[in-house]
């Protein structure tokens, strides 16, 4: 992202990003997603950014409802892991179909926005790093 003008500078826009507005994408095809709601999700994103030099991979923020933060991870990387309570995984595990909202890079996309836009077509949030941060920040005392 060019911080001077807020524009996303991608060599090639990934096929799964809509041209305008937002669309639902079937999880497990291009990516899986991990949603952490509310302030917990924002804390996880805040922790990931400095650990990755400001580029943790694509993260979508929702402004209404649960105020979910969707961390887009590599396809088929979430279903066989033990995630703590408060985390929702979107994947194509056996007997499961789920969809993830994806905003366009430009145009009106409210209530969705890119917390961290994709920097490369095949770059996603690192699943194990995300799992470690989520476990640390959402640990039950």
PDB file of C-alpha atoms in Angstrom:
ATOM      1  CA  UNK A   1       0.000   0.000   0.000  1.00  0.00           C
ATOM      2  CA  UNK A   2       1.226   3.499  -0.800  1.00  0.00           C
ATOM      3  CA  UNK A   3       0.820   5.334   2.502  1.00  0.00           C
ATOM      4  CA  UNK A   4       1.005   8.717   0.756  1.00  0.00           C
ATOM      5  CA  UNK A   5      -2.293   8.273  -1.069  1.00  0.00           C
ATOM      6  CA  UNK A   6      -3.844   5.126   0.419  1.00  0.00           C
ATOM      7  CA  UNK A   7      -3.690   3.274  -2.901  1.00  0.00           C
ATOM      8  CA  UNK A   8      -2.931  -0.422  -3.054  1.00  0.00           C
ATOM      9  CA  UNK A   9      -0.048  -1.174  -5.406  1.00  0.00           C
ATOM     10  CA  UNK A  10      -0.425  -4.711  -6.720  1.00  0.00           C
ATOM     11  CA  UNK A  11       1.333  -5.968  -9.815  1.00  0.00           C
ATOM     12  CA  UNK A  12      -1.645  -8.239 -10.516  1.00  0.00           C
ATOM     13  CA  UNK A  13      -4.949  -8.127  -8.640  1.00  0.00           C
ATOM     14  CA  UNK A  14      -5.894 -11.580  -7.350  1.00  0.00           C
ATOM     15  CA  UNK A  15      -8.921 -13.111  -9.112  1.00  0.00           C
ATOM     16  CA  UNK A  16     -10.807 -13.431  -5.835  1.00  0.00           C
ATOM     17  CA  UNK A  17     -10.974  -9.662  -5.230  1.00  0.00           C
ATOM     18  CA  UNK A  18     -14.087  -8.073  -6.760  1.00  0.00           C
ATOM     19  CA  UNK A  19     -13.767  -5.036  -9.017  1.00  0.00           C
ATOM     20  CA  UNK A  20     -16.270  -3.033  -6.985  1.00  0.00           C
ATOM     21  CA  UNK A  21     -18.344  -3.338  -3.826  1.00  0.00           C
ATOM     22  CA  UNK A  22     -17.903  -6.647  -2.072  1.00  0.00           C
ATOM     23  CA  UNK A  23     -18.708 -10.297  -2.747  1.00  0.00           C
ATOM     24  CA  UNK A  24     -18.821 -13.553  -0.855  1.00  0.00           C
ATOM     25  CA  UNK A  25     -16.086 -16.048  -1.720  1.00  0.00           C
ATOM     26  CA  UNK A  26     -16.318 -19.745  -0.930  1.00  0.00           C
ATOM     27  CA  UNK A  27     -13.768 -20.620   1.729  1.00  0.00           C
ATOM     28  CA  UNK A  28     -11.260 -23.312   0.865  1.00  0.00           C
ATOM     29  CA  UNK A  29     -10.996 -22.359  -2.808  1.00  0.00           C
ATOM     30  CA  UNK A  30      -8.655 -19.343  -2.840  1.00  0.00           C
ATOM     31  CA  UNK A  31      -8.152 -19.105   0.919  1.00  0.00           C
ATOM     32  CA  UNK A  32      -9.471 -20.133   4.323  1.00  0.00           C
ATOM     33  CA  UNK A  33     -10.360 -17.427   6.830  1.00  0.00           C
ATOM     34  CA  UNK A  34     -10.195 -17.031  10.579  1.00  0.00           C
ATOM     35  CA  UNK A  35     -12.591 -14.529  12.151  1.00  0.00           C
ATOM     36  CA  UNK A  36     -12.023 -12.958  15.548  1.00  0.00           C
ATOM     37  CA  UNK A  37     -14.764 -10.567  16.613  1.00  0.00           C
ATOM     38  CA  UNK A  38     -14.637  -7.100  18.137  1.00  0.00           C
ATOM     39  CA  UNK A  39     -11.759  -5.709  20.128  1.00  0.00           C
ATOM     40  CA  UNK A  40     -10.109  -9.146  20.333  1.00  0.00           C
ATOM     41  CA  UNK A  41      -9.788  -9.220  16.548  1.00  0.00           C
ATOM     42  CA  UNK A  42      -8.304  -5.766  16.469  1.00  0.00           C
ATOM     43  CA  UNK A  43      -5.793  -6.718  19.183  1.00  0.00           C
ATOM     44  CA  UNK A  44      -4.723  -9.757  17.152  1.00  0.00           C
ATOM     45  CA  UNK A  45      -4.280  -7.625  14.012  1.00  0.00           C
ATOM     46  CA  UNK A  46      -2.387  -4.985  16.015  1.00  0.00           C
ATOM     47  CA  UNK A  47      -0.011  -7.683  17.293  1.00  0.00           C
ATOM     48  CA  UNK A  48       0.577  -9.240  13.855  1.00  0.00           C
ATOM     49  CA  UNK A  49       1.470  -6.041  12.028  1.00  0.00           C
ATOM     50  CA  UNK A  50       4.788  -5.249  13.781  1.00  0.00           C
ATOM     51  CA  UNK A  51       5.755  -8.944  13.812  1.00  0.00           C
ATOM     52  CA  UNK A  52       5.570  -8.989  10.004  1.00  0.00           C
ATOM     53  CA  UNK A  53       7.100  -5.626   9.191  1.00  0.00           C
ATOM     54  CA  UNK A  54       3.650  -4.123   8.593  1.00  0.00           C
ATOM     55  CA  UNK A  55       2.592  -6.751   6.030  1.00  0.00           C
ATOM     56  CA  UNK A  56       0.841  -9.609   7.833  1.00  0.00           C
ATOM     57  CA  UNK A  57      -1.144 -10.582   4.746  1.00  0.00           C
ATOM     58  CA  UNK A  58      -4.749  -9.759   3.810  1.00  0.00           C
ATOM     59  CA  UNK A  59      -7.010  -8.802   6.702  1.00  0.00           C
ATOM     60  CA  UNK A  60     -10.622  -7.656   6.220  1.00  0.00           C
ATOM     61  CA  UNK A  61     -12.439  -5.555   8.845  1.00  0.00           C
ATOM     62  CA  UNK A  62     -16.196  -5.440   9.315  1.00  0.00           C
ATOM     63  CA  UNK A  63     -17.678  -2.180  10.691  1.00  0.00           C
ATOM     64  CA  UNK A  64     -21.082  -3.494  11.813  1.00  0.00           C
ATOM     65  CA  UNK A  65     -22.569  -6.428  13.680  1.00  0.00           C
ATOM     66  CA  UNK A  66     -19.867  -8.502  15.340  1.00  0.00           C
ATOM     67  CA  UNK A  67     -17.211  -6.105  13.999  1.00  0.00           C
ATOM     68  CA  UNK A  68     -15.312  -9.158  12.855  1.00  0.00           C
ATOM     69  CA  UNK A  69     -11.739  -9.190  11.649  1.00  0.00           C
ATOM     70  CA  UNK A  70     -11.163 -11.809   8.930  1.00  0.00           C
ATOM     71  CA  UNK A  71      -7.604 -13.087   8.570  1.00  0.00           C
ATOM     72  CA  UNK A  72      -7.221 -14.679   5.121  1.00  0.00           C
ATOM     73  CA  UNK A  73      -4.908 -17.706   5.299  1.00  0.00           C
ATOM     74  CA  UNK A  74      -3.743 -20.402   2.899  1.00  0.00           C
ATOM     75  CA  UNK A  75      -6.522 -22.765   1.750  1.00  0.00           C
ATOM     76  CA  UNK A  76      -6.904 -25.983   3.755  1.00  0.00           C
ATOM     77  CA  UNK A  77      -4.766 -24.660   6.621  1.00  0.00           C
ATOM     78  CA  UNK A  78      -7.383 -24.182   9.360  1.00  0.00           C
ATOM     79  CA  UNK A  79      -9.501 -27.325   9.637  1.00  0.00           C
ATOM     80  CA  UNK A  80      -7.069 -29.658  11.406  1.00  0.00           C
ATOM     81  CA  UNK A  81      -5.912 -27.138  14.017  1.00  0.00           C
ATOM     82  CA  UNK A  82      -7.287 -26.510  17.494  1.00  0.00           C
ATOM     83  CA  UNK A  83      -8.449 -22.908  17.698  1.00  0.00           C
ATOM     84  CA  UNK A  84      -9.449 -21.313  21.017  1.00  0.00           C
ATOM     85  CA  UNK A  85     -12.996 -20.230  21.884  1.00  0.00           C
ATOM     86  CA  UNK A  86     -13.967 -16.930  20.259  1.00  0.00           C
ATOM     87  CA  UNK A  87     -12.457 -17.894  16.908  1.00  0.00           C
ATOM     88  CA  UNK A  88     -14.516 -18.908  13.873  1.00  0.00           C
ATOM     89  CA  UNK A  89     -12.860 -20.744  11.001  1.00  0.00           C
ATOM     90  CA  UNK A  90     -14.199 -20.579   7.458  1.00  0.00           C
ATOM     91  CA  UNK A  91     -13.020 -23.495   5.337  1.00  0.00           C
ATOM     92  CA  UNK A  92     -14.162 -26.388   3.170  1.00  0.00           C
ATOM     93  CA  UNK A  93     -13.813 -29.142   5.771  1.00  0.00           C
ATOM     94  CA  UNK A  94     -15.839 -32.301   5.216  1.00  0.00           C
ATOM     95  CA  UNK A  95     -19.557 -31.570   5.298  1.00  0.00           C
ATOM     96  CA  UNK A  96     -19.021 -27.834   5.575  1.00  0.00           C
ATOM     97  CA  UNK A  97     -19.540 -24.929   3.212  1.00  0.00           C
ATOM     98  CA  UNK A  98     -18.729 -21.405   4.313  1.00  0.00           C
ATOM     99  CA  UNK A  99     -18.350 -18.027   2.654  1.00  0.00           C
ATOM    100  CA  UNK A 100     -16.159 -15.034   3.435  1.00  0.00           C
ATOM    101  CA  UNK A 101     -16.954 -11.399   2.543  1.00  0.00           C
ATOM    102  CA  UNK A 102     -14.249  -9.773   0.395  1.00  0.00           C
ATOM    103  CA  UNK A 103     -14.233  -6.030  -0.430  1.00  0.00           C
ATOM    104  CA  UNK A 104     -12.896  -4.444  -3.603  1.00  0.00           C
ATOM    105  CA  UNK A 105      -9.582  -2.640  -3.380  1.00  0.00           C
ATOM    106  CA  UNK A 106     -11.250   0.615  -4.415  1.00  0.00           C
ATOM    107  CA  UNK A 107     -14.843   1.893  -4.458  1.00  0.00           C
ATOM    108  CA  UNK A 108     -17.517   1.855  -1.808  1.00  0.00           C
ATOM    109  CA  UNK A 109     -17.295  -1.313   0.244  1.00  0.00           C
ATOM    110  CA  UNK A 110     -18.928  -0.323   3.544  1.00  0.00           C
ATOM    111  CA  UNK A 111     -19.351  -2.092   5.957  1.00  0.00           C
ATOM    112  CA  UNK A 112     -16.186  -3.926   4.868  1.00  0.00           C
ATOM    113  CA  UNK A 113     -12.692  -2.537   4.419  1.00  0.00           C
ATOM    114  CA  UNK A 114      -9.140  -3.769   4.062  1.00  0.00           C
ATOM    115  CA  UNK A 115      -7.372  -3.540   7.423  1.00  0.00           C
ATOM    116  CA  UNK A 116      -4.306  -4.841   5.548  1.00  0.00           C
ATOM    117  CA  UNK A 117      -4.767  -5.204   1.791  1.00  0.00           C
ATOM    118  CA  UNK A 118      -3.097  -8.046  -0.098  1.00  0.00           C
ATOM    119  CA  UNK A 119       0.427  -7.130  -1.178  1.00  0.00           C
ATOM    120  CA  UNK A 120       0.936 -10.052  -3.576  1.00  0.00           C
ATOM    121  CA  UNK A 121      -1.589 -12.359  -5.273  1.00  0.00           C
ATOM    122  CA  UNK A 122      -0.556 -15.510  -3.377  1.00  0.00           C
ATOM    123  CA  UNK A 123       0.481 -13.958  -0.045  1.00  0.00           C
ATOM    124  CA  UNK A 124      -1.721 -14.752   2.953  1.00  0.00           C
ATOM    125  CA  UNK A 125      -1.561 -14.422   6.728  1.00  0.00           C
ATOM    126  CA  UNK A 126       0.764 -17.114   8.095  1.00  0.00           C
ATOM    127  CA  UNK A 127      -1.567 -19.630   9.765  1.00  0.00           C
ATOM    128  CA  UNK A 128       0.785 -20.818  12.512  1.00  0.00           C
ATOM    129  CA  UNK A 129       1.829 -17.269  13.427  1.00  0.00           C
ATOM    130  CA  UNK A 130      -1.847 -16.281  13.600  1.00  0.00           C
ATOM    131  CA  UNK A 131      -2.655 -19.326  15.739  1.00  0.00           C
ATOM    132  CA  UNK A 132       0.186 -18.492  18.145  1.00  0.00           C
ATOM    133  CA  UNK A 133      -0.927 -14.870  18.517  1.00  0.00           C
ATOM    134  CA  UNK A 134      -4.586 -15.858  18.945  1.00  0.00           C
ATOM    135  CA  UNK A 135      -3.699 -18.422  21.619  1.00  0.00           C
ATOM    136  CA  UNK A 136      -1.547 -15.895  23.461  1.00  0.00           C
ATOM    137  CA  UNK A 137      -4.041 -13.025  23.364  1.00  0.00           C
ATOM    138  CA  UNK A 138      -7.239 -15.045  23.859  1.00  0.00           C
ATOM    139  CA  UNK A 139      -5.873 -17.445  26.475  1.00  0.00           C
ATOM    140  CA  UNK A 140      -8.420 -18.263  29.136  1.00  0.00           C
ATOM    141  CA  UNK A 141      -7.046 -17.616  32.615  1.00  0.00           C
TER     142      UNK A 141
END
